[in-house]
Structure formats: structure tokens, C-alpha cells
Tab-separated table of C-alpha atoms in Angstrom:
chain	number	residue	atom	x	y	z
A	1	MET	CA	0.000	0.000	0.000
A	2	LYS	CA	2.819	2.377	0.829
A	3	LYS	CA	4.529	1.727	-2.488
A	4	LEU	CA	1.341	2.598	-4.368
A	5	TYR	CA	0.927	5.772	-2.350
A	6	ILE	CA	4.465	6.972	-3.050
A	7	THR	CA	3.971	6.320	-6.761
A	8	MET	CA	0.723	8.301	-6.725
A	9	LEU	CA	2.385	11.133	-4.854
A	10	ALA	CA	5.203	11.343	-7.359
A	11	THR	CA	2.655	11.536	-10.188
A	12	LEU	CA	1.067	14.523	-8.527
A	13	PHE	CA	4.425	16.269	-8.414
A	14	VAL	CA	5.195	15.676	-12.073
A	15	GLY	CA	3.996	18.240	-14.591
A	16	ALA	CA	1.819	17.473	-17.599
A	17	HIS	CA	3.082	14.758	-19.955
A	18	CYS	CA	6.084	13.789	-17.793
A	19	LEU	CA	5.199	10.112	-17.521
A	20	ALA	CA	7.387	7.035	-17.665
A	21	ASP	CA	5.817	6.032	-21.008
A	22	ASP	CA	7.334	9.177	-22.560
A	23	VAL	CA	10.953	8.114	-22.009
A	24	VAL	CA	12.658	7.670	-25.382
A	25	THR	CA	15.145	4.799	-25.066
A	26	PHE	CA	15.606	4.295	-28.864
A	27	GLU	CA	15.522	0.524	-28.381
A	28	GLU	CA	12.616	0.046	-30.821
A	29	PHE	CA	14.523	1.291	-33.875
A	30	GLU	CA	16.236	-0.960	-36.429
A	31	VAL	CA	19.867	-0.517	-37.446
A	32	ASN	CA	21.788	-1.745	-40.505
A	33	ASN	CA	24.339	-4.546	-40.579
A	34	ASP	CA	27.043	-2.138	-39.424
A	35	GLY	CA	25.055	-1.242	-36.311
A	36	TYR	CA	23.734	2.227	-37.142
A	37	GLN	CA	20.904	3.996	-38.976
A	38	ASN	CA	21.101	7.549	-40.303
A	39	ASP	CA	18.689	7.232	-43.254
A	40	PHE	CA	15.056	7.743	-42.276
A	41	GLY	CA	13.637	8.070	-45.791
A	42	ASP	CA	11.644	10.922	-47.245
A	43	ASP	CA	10.347	11.994	-43.840
A	44	ALA	CA	13.926	12.807	-42.738
A	45	CYS	CA	12.928	12.227	-39.124
A	46	PHE	CA	11.885	9.598	-36.624
A	47	GLU	CA	9.270	9.796	-33.884
A	48	ALA	CA	9.110	8.364	-30.380
A	49	GLY	CA	7.502	9.229	-27.039
A	50	GLY	CA	5.669	12.278	-28.385
A	51	PHE	CA	8.813	13.805	-29.912
A	52	THR	CA	10.045	14.202	-33.492
A	53	PHE	CA	13.793	13.936	-34.080
A	54	ASN	CA	14.629	15.798	-37.302
A	55	CYS	CA	17.461	14.587	-39.537
A	56	ASN	CA	19.170	15.173	-42.891
A	57	TYR	CA	20.701	12.528	-45.159
A	58	PHE	CA	22.579	13.072	-48.444
A	59	PRO	CA	23.976	9.709	-49.617
A	60	GLU	CA	25.594	11.188	-52.728
A	61	TRP	CA	27.785	13.338	-50.482
A	62	TYR	CA	28.255	10.701	-47.748
A	63	TYR	CA	26.806	13.322	-45.419
A	64	TRP	CA	24.185	13.379	-42.684
A	65	SER	CA	23.257	15.601	-39.743
A	66	GLY	CA	20.823	15.615	-36.880
A	67	PHE	CA	20.272	12.325	-35.088
A	68	ALA	CA	21.269	8.735	-35.902
A	69	ILE	CA	20.523	5.472	-34.090
A	70	SER	CA	23.497	3.304	-33.109
A	71	SER	CA	24.055	-0.052	-31.451
A	72	ARG	CA	27.796	-0.148	-32.009
A	73	THR	CA	29.940	-1.424	-29.131
A	74	ASN	CA	33.305	-0.288	-30.493
A	75	THR	CA	34.714	2.670	-28.531
A	76	SER	CA	37.687	3.522	-30.773
A	77	PHE	CA	37.944	5.817	-33.786
A	78	LYS	CA	39.915	4.773	-36.847
A	79	SER	CA	37.839	5.779	-39.886
A	80	TYR	CA	35.107	8.321	-40.540
A	81	GLU	CA	32.658	6.093	-42.413
A	82	ILE	CA	31.617	3.794	-39.576
A	83	ASP	CA	33.451	4.863	-36.418
A	84	GLN	CA	31.647	8.218	-36.277
A	85	PHE	CA	28.727	6.168	-34.907
A	86	ASN	CA	30.759	4.890	-31.917
A	87	SER	CA	30.333	6.238	-28.417
A	88	CYS	CA	33.128	6.277	-25.833
A	89	VAL	CA	31.092	3.912	-23.618
A	90	GLY	CA	30.184	1.088	-25.995
A	91	SER	CA	26.513	0.777	-25.049
A	92	GLY	CA	23.487	2.790	-24.073
A	93	VAL	CA	22.597	3.780	-20.510
A	94	ASN	CA	22.793	0.881	-18.055
A	95	GLY	CA	24.148	-1.403	-20.763
A	96	SER	CA	21.173	-0.974	-23.102
A	97	GLN	CA	21.704	-1.769	-26.763
A	98	LYS	CA	20.687	1.419	-28.601
A	99	PHE	CA	21.596	5.084	-28.248
A	100	VAL	CA	21.613	8.220	-30.409
A	101	VAL	CA	24.634	9.743	-32.075
A	102	ALA	CA	23.918	13.452	-32.631
A	103	TYR	CA	25.669	15.658	-35.171
A	104	PRO	CA	23.676	18.882	-34.762
A	105	GLN	CA	23.553	21.394	-37.597
A	106	GLY	CA	20.403	23.239	-36.560
A	107	GLU	CA	18.047	20.238	-36.495
A	108	THR	CA	15.468	20.224	-33.719
A	109	ILE	CA	13.729	17.756	-31.466
A	110	ASP	CA	10.095	18.863	-31.723
A	111	VAL	CA	7.468	18.452	-29.041
A	112	ASP	CA	4.306	16.937	-30.520
A	113	ALA	CA	2.017	19.218	-28.488
A	114	PRO	CA	1.000	22.738	-29.602
A	115	GLU	CA	1.162	24.089	-26.046
A	116	GLY	CA	4.662	22.673	-25.538
A	117	ARG	CA	5.781	20.627	-22.552
A	118	GLN	CA	8.518	20.362	-19.959
A	119	ILE	CA	11.311	17.861	-20.660
A	120	THR	CA	12.984	16.190	-17.710
A	121	GLY	CA	16.425	15.713	-19.294
A	122	PHE	CA	18.572	13.086	-20.974
A	123	TYR	CA	21.805	11.141	-20.571
A	124	VAL	CA	24.858	12.327	-22.501
A	125	THR	CA	28.340	11.044	-23.251
A	126	ASN	CA	31.057	11.787	-25.784
A	127	ASN	CA	31.396	10.336	-29.248
A	128	ALA	CA	34.472	8.135	-29.834
A	129	TRP	CA	35.767	10.480	-32.556
A	130	THR	CA	35.474	13.452	-30.198
A	131	VAL	CA	37.446	11.645	-27.493
A	132	ASP	CA	40.129	10.741	-30.022
A	133	ALA	CA	40.452	14.440	-30.928
A	134	ILE	CA	40.599	15.479	-27.267
A	135	LEU	CA	43.368	12.970	-26.477
A	136	ASN	CA	45.320	12.893	-29.745
A	137	GLY	CA	44.491	16.053	-31.676
A	138	ASP	CA	41.986	16.689	-34.434
A	139	GLY	CA	44.401	16.947	-37.391
A	140	MET	CA	43.712	20.645	-37.930
A	141	THR	CA	44.836	22.213	-34.655
A	142	PRO	CA	48.040	20.937	-33.051
A	143	GLY	CA	48.151	18.447	-30.201
A	144	ALA	CA	45.776	17.110	-27.615
A	145	PHE	CA	43.550	19.295	-25.434
A	146	ASP	CA	45.596	21.384	-23.033
A	147	THR	CA	45.063	24.056	-20.388
A	148	GLY	CA	42.466	26.527	-21.627
A	149	ASP	CA	40.645	24.132	-23.945
A	150	TYR	CA	36.981	23.194	-23.693
A	151	LEU	CA	34.109	21.533	-25.552
A	152	THR	CA	30.622	22.778	-24.694
A	153	LEU	CA	27.180	21.468	-25.586
A	154	TRP	CA	24.584	24.237	-25.925
A	155	ILE	CA	21.014	23.060	-25.253
A	156	ILE	CA	18.512	25.637	-26.492
A	157	GLY	CA	14.902	25.422	-25.360
A	158	ASN	CA	12.548	27.162	-27.785
A	159	HIS	CA	9.342	28.312	-26.067
A	160	PRO	CA	5.851	28.654	-27.595
A	161	ASP	CA	6.072	32.460	-27.211
A	162	GLU	CA	9.107	32.455	-29.564
A	163	THR	CA	11.599	33.165	-26.780
A	164	ALA	CA	14.437	30.781	-25.945
A	165	ASP	CA	16.660	29.779	-23.033
A	166	THR	CA	20.021	28.038	-23.215
A	167	LEU	CA	21.770	25.560	-20.918
A	168	TYR	CA	25.493	24.844	-21.252
A	169	TYR	CA	27.102	21.490	-20.536
A	170	TYR	CA	30.861	20.859	-20.706
A	171	LEU	CA	31.695	17.686	-22.617
A	172	ALA	CA	35.351	18.480	-21.924
A	173	ASP	CA	36.784	21.140	-19.629
A	174	TYR	CA	40.506	21.879	-19.517
A	175	ARG	CA	40.161	25.562	-18.600
A	176	SER	CA	41.655	25.294	-15.119
A	177	GLU	CA	45.317	26.052	-14.476
A	178	ASN	CA	45.245	22.971	-12.249
A	179	VAL	CA	45.831	19.972	-14.522
A	180	GLU	CA	44.183	17.648	-12.000
A	181	GLU	CA	40.861	19.389	-12.672
A	182	HIS	CA	40.907	18.664	-16.420
A	183	TYR	CA	38.314	16.144	-17.612
A	184	TYR	CA	36.212	14.917	-20.499
A	185	VAL	CA	32.943	13.018	-20.172
A	186	ASN	CA	33.628	9.299	-20.633
A	187	ASP	CA	30.499	7.762	-19.111
A	188	TRP	CA	26.755	8.372	-19.267
A	189	ARG	CA	25.816	11.490	-17.305
A	190	TRP	CA	22.394	12.971	-16.606
A	191	VAL	CA	21.606	16.460	-17.950
A	192	ASP	CA	18.613	18.091	-16.230
A	193	LEU	CA	16.470	20.184	-18.620
A	194	THR	CA	13.686	21.200	-16.238
A	195	ALA	CA	15.171	24.695	-15.913
A	196	LEU	CA	14.198	25.316	-19.564
A	197	GLY	CA	10.529	25.192	-18.589
A	198	THR	CA	7.860	24.581	-21.225
A	199	VAL	CA	9.356	24.201	-24.703
A	200	GLU	CA	8.068	23.426	-28.177
A	201	SER	CA	11.450	22.248	-29.450
A	202	ILE	CA	15.072	21.691	-28.478
A	203	THR	CA	18.059	22.730	-30.594
A	204	PHE	CA	21.687	21.774	-29.979
A	205	ARG	CA	24.980	23.460	-30.786
A	206	ILE	CA	28.551	22.479	-29.923
A	207	ASP	CA	31.306	25.001	-29.323
A	208	SER	CA	35.018	24.363	-28.833
A	209	SER	CA	38.146	26.319	-28.006
A	210	ARG	CA	39.711	24.643	-31.058
A	211	LYS	CA	38.600	26.672	-34.118
A	212	ASN	CA	39.673	27.869	-37.525
A	213	ASP	CA	38.035	30.226	-40.034
A	214	TRP	CA	35.260	27.714	-40.707
A	215	GLY	CA	34.358	26.938	-37.101
A	216	PRO	CA	35.256	24.295	-34.475
A	217	THR	CA	37.868	21.761	-35.546
A	218	THR	CA	36.940	19.390	-32.717
A	219	PRO	CA	34.380	16.864	-34.046
A	220	THR	CA	31.002	18.312	-33.068
A	221	TYR	CA	29.250	15.086	-32.072
A	222	PHE	CA	27.696	13.867	-28.862
A	223	CYS	CA	25.731	10.773	-27.813
A	224	MET	CA	22.322	10.704	-26.122
A	225	ASP	CA	20.061	8.164	-24.431
A	226	ASP	CA	16.835	8.048	-22.371
A	227	PHE	CA	15.534	11.380	-23.651
A	228	ASN	CA	12.869	12.738	-21.242
A	229	GLY	CA	13.895	10.000	-18.830
A	230	VAL	CA	14.277	9.812	-15.092
A	231	ALA	CA	17.218	11.313	-13.226
A	232	PRO	CA	19.575	8.732	-11.724
A	233	SER	CA	18.746	7.455	-8.279
A	234	THR	CA	20.746	9.083	-5.516
A	235	THR	CA	20.248	6.293	-3.005
A	236	GLY	CA	21.411	7.467	0.384
A	237	ILE	CA	21.392	11.154	-0.610
A	238	ALA	CA	18.257	13.305	-0.630
A	239	THR	CA	18.847	15.939	-3.321
A	240	PHE	CA	15.114	16.488	-4.013
A	241	GLU	CA	15.909	16.694	-7.730
A	242	GLU	CA	13.832	13.625	-8.600
A	243	ILE	CA	10.660	15.402	-7.465
A	244	ALA	CA	9.353	17.251	-10.523
A	245	ILE	CA	7.552	20.534	-9.898
A	246	ASP	CA	6.899	23.393	-12.278
A	247	PRO	CA	9.651	26.033	-12.616
A	248	GLU	CA	9.568	28.785	-9.988
A	249	SER	CA	7.091	26.889	-7.840
A	250	SER	CA	6.803	24.919	-4.612
A	251	TYR	CA	4.988	21.951	-3.097
A	252	ASN	CA	3.776	21.852	0.524
A	253	GLY	CA	1.357	18.897	0.641
A	254	ALA	CA	-1.699	20.707	-0.675
A	255	GLY	CA	-4.040	18.459	-2.661
A	256	VAL	CA	-2.347	15.180	-1.755
A	257	GLU	CA	-4.204	12.301	-0.145
A	258	GLY	CA	-2.803	11.212	3.174
A	259	LYS	CA	-3.591	10.303	6.756
A	260	GLU	CA	-6.033	12.473	8.696
A	261	ILE	CA	-4.599	13.675	12.003
A	262	THR	CA	-5.544	16.265	14.608
A	263	ASN	CA	-2.993	18.986	15.234
A	264	SER	CA	-2.240	20.645	18.579
A	265	TRP	CA	-5.030	23.199	17.984
A	266	GLY	CA	-7.634	20.482	17.409
A	267	MET	CA	-7.851	20.994	13.648
A	268	THR	CA	-8.081	18.090	11.206
A	269	CYS	CA	-5.007	18.045	8.928
A	270	ILE	CA	-3.561	15.785	6.248
A	271	GLN	CA	-0.242	14.100	6.992
A	272	SER	CA	1.665	12.901	3.922
A	273	THR	CA	5.200	11.937	3.009
A	274	PHE	CA	7.457	12.260	0.014
A	275	ARG	CA	10.643	10.348	-0.626
A	276	SER	CA	14.000	11.595	-1.844
A	277	GLY	CA	17.029	9.355	-1.882
A	278	SER	CA	16.455	6.753	0.826
A	279	TYR	CA	14.422	8.955	3.155
A	280	ASP	CA	10.780	9.815	3.815
A	281	PHE	CA	9.947	13.435	4.665
A	282	THR	CA	6.752	14.237	6.565
A	283	THR	CA	4.476	17.162	5.691
A	284	ILE	CA	1.325	18.239	7.532
A	285	TYR	CA	-1.146	20.352	5.548
A	286	ASP	CA	-4.093	22.163	7.139
A	287	PRO	CA	-6.799	22.692	4.490
A	288	ASN	CA	-8.812	24.843	6.897
A	289	TYR	CA	-6.246	27.645	6.737
A	290	ALA	CA	-4.112	26.527	3.756
A	291	SER	CA	-1.172	26.287	6.146
A	292	TRP	CA	1.519	23.633	6.449
A	293	SER	CA	4.443	22.452	8.527
A	294	GLY	CA	7.271	20.005	8.068
A	295	PHE	CA	8.965	19.714	4.684
A	296	ALA	CA	8.183	21.435	1.394
A	297	ILE	CA	9.974	21.374	-1.977
A	298	SER	CA	10.878	24.558	-3.834
A	299	ASN	CA	12.840	25.675	-6.881
A	300	GLU	CA	12.119	29.399	-6.527
A	301	THR	CA	15.149	31.518	-7.435
A	302	SER	CA	14.212	34.912	-6.001
A	303	THR	CA	15.966	35.741	-2.730
A	304	SER	CA	13.673	38.593	-1.684
A	305	TYR	CA	10.810	38.494	0.814
A	306	ALA	CA	7.824	40.821	0.513
A	307	SER	CA	4.815	38.767	1.636
A	308	TYR	CA	3.776	35.401	3.047
A	309	SER	CA	3.626	33.914	-0.470
A	310	ASP	CA	7.439	34.295	-0.543
A	311	GLN	CA	7.898	31.782	2.305
A	312	PHE	CA	9.303	29.156	-0.107
A	313	ARG	CA	12.385	31.199	-1.075
A	314	ASN	CA	15.885	30.859	0.319
A	315	CYS	CA	18.627	33.472	0.602
A	316	VAL	CA	20.848	31.827	-2.058
A	317	GLY	CA	18.489	31.522	-5.028
A	318	SER	CA	19.076	27.849	-5.818
A	319	GLY	CA	19.749	24.490	-4.257
A	320	TYR	CA	23.224	23.502	-3.169
A	321	ASP	CA	25.848	23.894	-5.927
A	322	GLY	CA	23.333	25.609	-8.219
A	323	SER	CA	20.885	22.676	-8.291
A	324	ASN	CA	17.203	23.322	-8.932
A	325	ASN	CA	15.318	21.835	-5.988
A	326	TYR	CA	15.777	22.247	-2.267
A	327	ALA	CA	13.682	21.626	0.842
A	328	VAL	CA	12.072	24.405	2.839
A	329	VAL	CA	11.580	23.242	6.429
A	330	PHE	CA	9.024	24.717	8.837
A	331	PRO	CA	9.114	22.456	11.914
A	332	SER	CA	6.255	22.531	14.404
A	333	VAL	CA	5.367	20.864	17.714
A	334	MET	CA	4.027	17.906	15.673
A	335	HIS	CA	7.647	16.748	15.225
A	336	GLU	CA	7.507	16.156	11.488
A	337	ALA	CA	10.475	13.890	10.871
A	338	ILE	CA	12.880	12.489	8.331
A	339	VAL	CA	12.547	8.707	8.539
A	340	MET	CA	15.372	6.329	7.607
A	341	THR	CA	13.552	3.924	5.294
A	342	ASN	CA	16.363	1.342	5.202
A	343	GLY	CA	16.630	1.087	8.971
A	344	PRO	CA	18.786	2.965	11.481
A	345	GLU	CA	21.975	4.536	10.121
A	346	THR	CA	24.526	7.229	10.809
A	347	ILE	CA	23.837	10.332	8.711
A	348	SER	CA	26.892	12.143	7.367
A	349	GLY	CA	25.287	15.562	7.359
A	350	MET	CA	23.386	18.024	5.190
A	351	TYR	CA	23.629	21.484	3.679
A	352	ILE	CA	21.507	24.251	5.205
A	353	THR	CA	20.899	27.936	4.594
A	354	ASN	CA	18.447	30.577	5.766
A	355	SER	CA	15.069	31.206	4.215
A	356	ALA	CA	14.543	34.593	2.575
A	357	TRP	CA	11.900	35.379	5.213
A	358	ASN	CA	14.340	34.717	8.055
A	359	VAL	CA	16.967	36.988	6.510
A	360	SER	CA	14.342	39.708	6.104
A	361	ALA	CA	13.523	39.379	9.820
A	362	TYR	CA	17.197	39.563	10.845
A	363	THR	CA	17.976	42.609	8.679
A	364	GLU	CA	14.658	44.488	8.468
A	365	GLY	CA	12.692	43.345	11.520
A	366	ASP	CA	9.919	40.808	11.973
A	367	GLY	CA	7.022	43.260	12.383
A	368	MET	CA	6.178	42.061	15.913
A	369	THR	CA	9.310	42.831	17.954
A	370	PRO	CA	11.098	46.148	17.461
A	371	GLY	CA	14.059	46.624	15.145
A	372	ILE	CA	16.553	44.406	13.416
A	373	PHE	CA	18.761	41.778	15.061
A	374	THR	CA	21.267	43.409	17.378
A	375	ILE	CA	23.631	42.482	20.217
A	376	GLY	CA	22.216	39.556	22.160
A	377	ASP	CA	19.927	38.221	19.447
A	378	TRP	CA	20.091	34.754	17.924
A	379	CYS	CA	18.151	32.194	15.895
A	380	LYS	CA	19.033	28.560	16.488
A	381	LEU	CA	18.339	25.249	14.774
A	382	THR	CA	18.253	22.179	17.030
A	383	ILE	CA	18.632	18.841	15.230
A	384	THR	CA	17.447	15.786	17.153
A	385	GLY	CA	18.235	12.197	16.236
A	386	GLU	CA	16.174	9.402	17.748
A	387	HIS	CA	17.788	6.003	18.371
A	388	THR	CA	16.106	2.605	18.307
A	389	ASP	CA	15.954	2.503	22.116
A	390	GLY	CA	14.018	5.766	22.221
A	391	THR	CA	16.930	7.911	23.432
A	392	THR	CA	17.912	11.040	21.520
A	393	THR	CA	21.010	13.043	20.648
A	394	ASN	CA	20.978	16.747	19.773
A	395	LYS	CA	23.097	19.106	17.709
A	396	GLU	CA	22.686	22.888	17.699
A	397	VAL	CA	23.486	25.245	14.825
A	398	TYR	CA	23.000	29.017	14.873
A	399	LEU	CA	21.177	30.293	11.817
A	400	ALA	CA	21.991	33.783	13.105
A	401	ASP	CA	24.255	34.681	16.015
A	402	TYR	CA	24.469	38.240	17.344
A	403	ARG	CA	25.244	37.307	20.953
A	404	SER	CA	28.770	38.745	20.956
A	405	GLU	CA	29.455	42.213	22.348
A	406	ASN	CA	31.695	42.681	19.284
A	407	PRO	CA	29.487	43.452	16.233
A	408	SER	CA	32.227	42.179	13.898
A	409	ASN	CA	31.441	38.675	15.182
A	410	HIS	CA	27.749	38.894	14.279
A	411	TYR	CA	26.597	36.718	11.406
A	412	TYR	CA	23.751	34.917	9.770
A	413	ILE	CA	24.122	32.047	7.301
A	414	ASN	CA	23.766	33.353	3.747
A	415	GLN	CA	25.355	30.497	1.780
A	416	TRP	CA	24.844	26.747	1.699
A	417	GLN	CA	26.698	25.530	4.793
A	418	TRP	CA	27.619	21.912	5.508
A	419	ILE	CA	26.427	20.567	8.880
A	420	ASP	CA	28.077	17.370	10.106
A	421	LEU	CA	25.491	15.063	11.722
A	422	SER	CA	27.679	12.025	12.358
A	423	SER	CA	27.809	12.918	16.066
A	424	LEU	CA	24.121	12.002	16.353
A	425	GLY	CA	25.147	8.371	15.954
A	426	GLU	CA	22.915	5.691	14.446
A	427	VAL	CA	19.381	7.090	14.255
A	428	GLN	CA	16.014	5.906	12.980
A	429	GLN	CA	14.567	9.382	12.459
A	430	ILE	CA	15.547	13.040	12.729
A	431	TRP	CA	13.433	16.083	13.552
A	432	PHE	CA	14.117	19.783	13.973
A	433	GLU	CA	13.261	22.794	16.103
A	434	VAL	CA	13.919	26.485	15.422
A	435	THR	CA	14.115	28.863	18.382
A	436	SER	CA	14.988	32.550	18.704
A	437	SER	CA	15.717	35.311	21.175
A	438	ARG	CA	12.782	37.237	19.682
A	439	ASN	CA	9.489	36.162	21.324
A	440	ASN	CA	6.186	37.591	22.551
A	441	ASP	CA	3.259	36.202	24.592
A	442	TRP	CA	2.249	33.881	21.741
A	443	GLY	CA	5.715	32.504	20.996
A	444	MET	CA	8.600	33.163	18.647
A	445	THR	CA	8.326	36.195	16.350
A	446	THR	CA	11.299	35.269	14.158
A	447	PRO	CA	10.135	33.086	11.225
A	448	GLY	CA	10.793	29.446	12.176
A	449	TYR	CA	12.134	28.306	8.797
A	450	PHE	CA	15.377	26.975	7.354
A	451	CYS	CA	16.325	25.393	4.026
A	452	MET	CA	18.026	22.051	3.406
A	453	ASP	CA	19.723	20.172	0.562
A	454	ASN	CA	21.832	17.028	0.003
A	455	PHE	CA	20.734	15.250	3.155
A	456	ASN	CA	23.286	12.487	3.913
A	457	GLY	CA	25.531	13.855	1.183
A	458	GLU	CA	29.185	14.808	1.394
A	459	PRO	CA	30.856	18.135	2.221
A	460	ASP	CA	32.635	19.939	-0.574
A	461	ALA	CA	36.198	19.185	0.499
A	462	THR	CA	37.663	21.366	-2.254
A	463	VAL	CA	36.245	24.697	-1.165
A	464	GLY	CA	34.972	23.854	2.308
A	465	ILE	CA	31.965	25.834	3.484
A	466	SER	CA	31.096	29.409	2.714
A	467	CYS	CA	31.619	31.493	5.801
A	468	PRO	CA	28.216	32.368	7.273
A	469	ARG	CA	28.346	36.096	7.671
A	470	THR	CA	26.328	39.255	7.400
A	471	PRO	CA	26.954	41.468	4.357
A	472	GLN	CA	28.549	44.092	6.609
A	473	LEU	CA	31.450	41.682	7.221
A	474	GLU	CA	32.079	41.073	3.525
A	475	THR	CA	35.199	43.239	3.327
A	476	THR	CA	36.432	43.330	6.896
A	477	ASN	CA	39.480	41.451	8.149
A	478	ASP	CA	37.655	40.642	11.367
A	479	GLY	CA	34.989	38.009	11.723
A	480	PRO	CA	34.274	34.517	12.945
A	481	ILE	CA	36.389	31.533	11.932
A	482	PHE	CA	34.903	28.134	11.100
A	483	THR	CA	36.144	24.619	10.507
A	484	LEU	CA	35.358	23.009	7.146
A	485	GLN	CA	32.479	21.254	8.929
A	486	GLY	CA	30.892	24.599	9.852
A	487	VAL	CA	31.856	24.667	13.543
A	488	LYS	CA	32.722	28.097	14.903
A	489	VAL	CA	36.236	28.150	16.381
A	490	GLU	CA	37.092	30.058	19.538
A	491	GLY	CA	40.555	30.576	21.023
A	492	THR	CA	43.911	29.462	19.613
A	493	LEU	CA	43.826	27.814	16.183
A	494	LYS	CA	45.537	24.469	15.745
A	495	PRO	CA	47.328	23.672	12.466
A	496	GLY	CA	44.765	22.957	9.744
A	497	VAL	CA	42.398	24.497	7.186
A	498	TYR	CA	39.639	26.910	8.252
A	499	VAL	CA	37.211	29.364	6.643
A	500	LYS	CA	37.197	33.088	7.394
A	501	ASN	CA	35.176	35.719	5.520
A	502	GLY	CA	34.430	33.191	2.797
A	503	HIS	CA	38.083	32.281	2.165
A	504	LYS	CA	40.354	29.462	3.206
A	505	LEU	CA	42.586	30.150	6.192
A	506	ILE	CA	45.537	27.755	6.460
A	507	ILE	CA	47.327	27.505	9.811
A	508	LYS	CA	50.734	25.810	9.601
A	509	ASN	CA	53.003	24.490	12.340
């Protein structure tokens, strides 16, 4: 019963047309004896899943463009005639037989719906010829790819109102001065297209740092599979990306069937859950007042707060590392929890930041207690992990901390900050509480929100955390110092790497 419910819930999240039957795997198409097909007759296109893939074929010139079907397993490039249909993987996604080789020259993938539709994404990898050029040179510009070189796939979403948006994906990126950061795509990787919104067609273009007077000299191919498919499972990590909601929108449990419960005010509410990664997140929706508590999903990008309808915004404008979705958390006395669906486990941590409403309260006032945050004020997140024997362990994190007599030490979190939760030990569920120094006779006046992403993920060891600070501290040499795990450091610093004013601080022996 629970499995059916989760499936139904996911369907409610997904926008129009985004159903599993619409995934284009290309497995149904025939190929020739050499394992490819680039001739689709007079129609010069093929159709699948409600999409039309437009192509061109000129046999007298040994030329084609657009999209071809391939089942070739060879991953090397020796000759143009056949090896241009090789990928660098040797199969489709998850070992499937068929995939697309794309050689875009303005051809489109058309949506077979006049009002357009949202496309989830697709898997991409490099063509074998492209990899050969990256590693060995393309025959027209000298040598292999080196520092400064790149190969970029442009994905252009054409909207019904004749506007367009473009996403950029690096098929190879050697721009860094650090050679260890150079890479080219050599496996199947998911490209999320939901940020393009509703489109009537998709156009591709490839750009390279290697050019001559006629354009890129790097072979401008790429390979595609599972068009309009499902993002890869992030088992063990809740990124919230697999939950499809419309662009610039949010979900807070409204309209979803669930369990009827009575809240602490005696009102009948609907308790529901959604799953991301390996975890269930509880939401309680009150249809009497259109209010909610627990966990909501948002992809809103505005960081401003003007009214209650802006409660689903954060102060960054995206999920962690520029991702689309993130969770907005509004914990209540009902103890809405994150449940470990695979049994008790130790959680590595999560990224958090402030909601836009909280930041507005810190910097402009909350409308119920006078003035902005000042000396002595604070807003704190308490994270509680429950063990199988019923005992609990807590961790406290300050969302804003103005307790110091020295204003230069005041801060609020305004970036995605990693919070290490391993100290909670092995837990079966986790819940949260937000408290503040600002209260009146009815309770806390500071908004009781925070935002979360990549639950049970990993900290970014390369850049550490962004120092949580107020804008006033942006250019000062003074300010709090944090470990890479987000713990504020007091007193003498031991040798190691810290973060101060958003920059690494290295203390040597």
C-alpha cells in the first residue's frame, strides 16, 4: 500500500506529460548490418515518445546531420565512415543496446504538443571520434587538449512564445590552471532540462576552443540516451531533484491524499510523506487555513521576501551547488520527521541555509518585535536524532548569532553551509526545532524556517563551506572563523584548514 501511495504522490508532483511512457530509449529502432541507422527516408525524421527527431541525409555526399541510431559497441575511432557512430562507452545507458549519435547542424527535437511541454532531461556522453580528438588532436589544430581548452554542448529550449533559453554542458573542460581538474565526459551522465521550462522544441549546438576560419575543428558530435527520462537514483542522498515541480514553484502537501490527524489546535489536517534518496519526509497540511508544517519542496530563485507567499524562497536563489530543488523546512510541535527507510543509520550531514523570510527578519525586523537583530539576538536550529531505544542526541546550529558584544562577530548564514550530523550516531529518524531570542506572549516572532539540501551527502572538500556572515562583514578582516564542517572556532587555532570571511585560512606548524 505504501509503495502505491508513493507512486501516486510522485505523479502529482510531475507536470503534464512527464510520464514514464514518454521516455525515449531508442531501443525500438532498427539498425543496418554495421550497427547504425542515419537514413530515415523521405520523412527525414523519426518519432518516439511524443517527440520528433529531425534529420538530414545526403547519400551522394556521404553526409548526414541531426540524429542517428546506433548499437555499435566499439569505442575507438579509426575511420570516418563507420566509427563516427561509436560512443566512448560502448553501449546505451545501463548497458542498453541502442543510443543516439547526434551531429547537430540546426536540427530540432520537436514536441508533438502545440502548447509545448517540460522535458525532464537526458543522458549524454562523448562520441568516440570526439574523445580521439581530445586525447590525440583533431588533425587541424596541433596536439591534444591542453590548459584553456573546452568543448561545450549548448542546449537551447525554444518556447511557444518564440523566446528561448540556453543551458550549457561541458563535454570536456581543460580551462583550469590545475591539470588535475581537467576532464572529459567518458560515461553516461544525466543532464537536467527542467530549468528550460515549457518548450516546443530543443536545438543543440557544440562550441570548442579549437577553431579555424570555418568553425570548431573538434568533431562536433555527442551521444544521447533516455531522452525525457528519469534522473539517476541518488540512493542514500536526498537531493530532491527527482521530485518534478513546475519552474519557480513549490509543493507543501496541498491536494495530496494522506492520513487524517488532529494537530495541537484540534484541527483536522492531512499528513503525507514524500521520498528523496532513501528517506521519507513528513508534511502536515491544514486545508482549513491553507497552512503547512514540516517539509516542502521549492525551486524558486528569487531571494527577496515581501509577503507570506514568498515563504518558499531561500537566501541563495538555488539548491546547493546551483541545483534546482531544495527543501524548505518549517518544523512545528508535531515533530515532522525524516525517517530512515532502510533502517537505522549514521547520517553524514546536510547542507543548510536561511530562508529569505528569516533573513528579512534579521535585517529588516519581523514586524512584531522592534528593530533588526542586534547584540544579544540569535536564531538557532536544534537537530534531534532518535535512536532505536528511544533515546535522543541533539546538535545545535546558529542560523543567526548576534550574541557577541563585538558586532564584527555577528553573522547569519547566507550560503549553503555543511552541517556534520555524524555525532548524532545511528538514528532511525531526525526532527528539527527552530528557536529565537525574539518572542512575545504567543511565541517566537522570528520566522521558524530553514532550508536544506543534500541530506546524507558529502561536504565539498575542495572549497569547504562558505563562511556564514552578514553582508557588513564582507570586506572586513575581522569576523568569525569556522572549521570546514561549519563549527565556529574560539581561542587558539591548531594547524589545519579553516574558513574566514568566505576564504580558506591555512594555519601551519
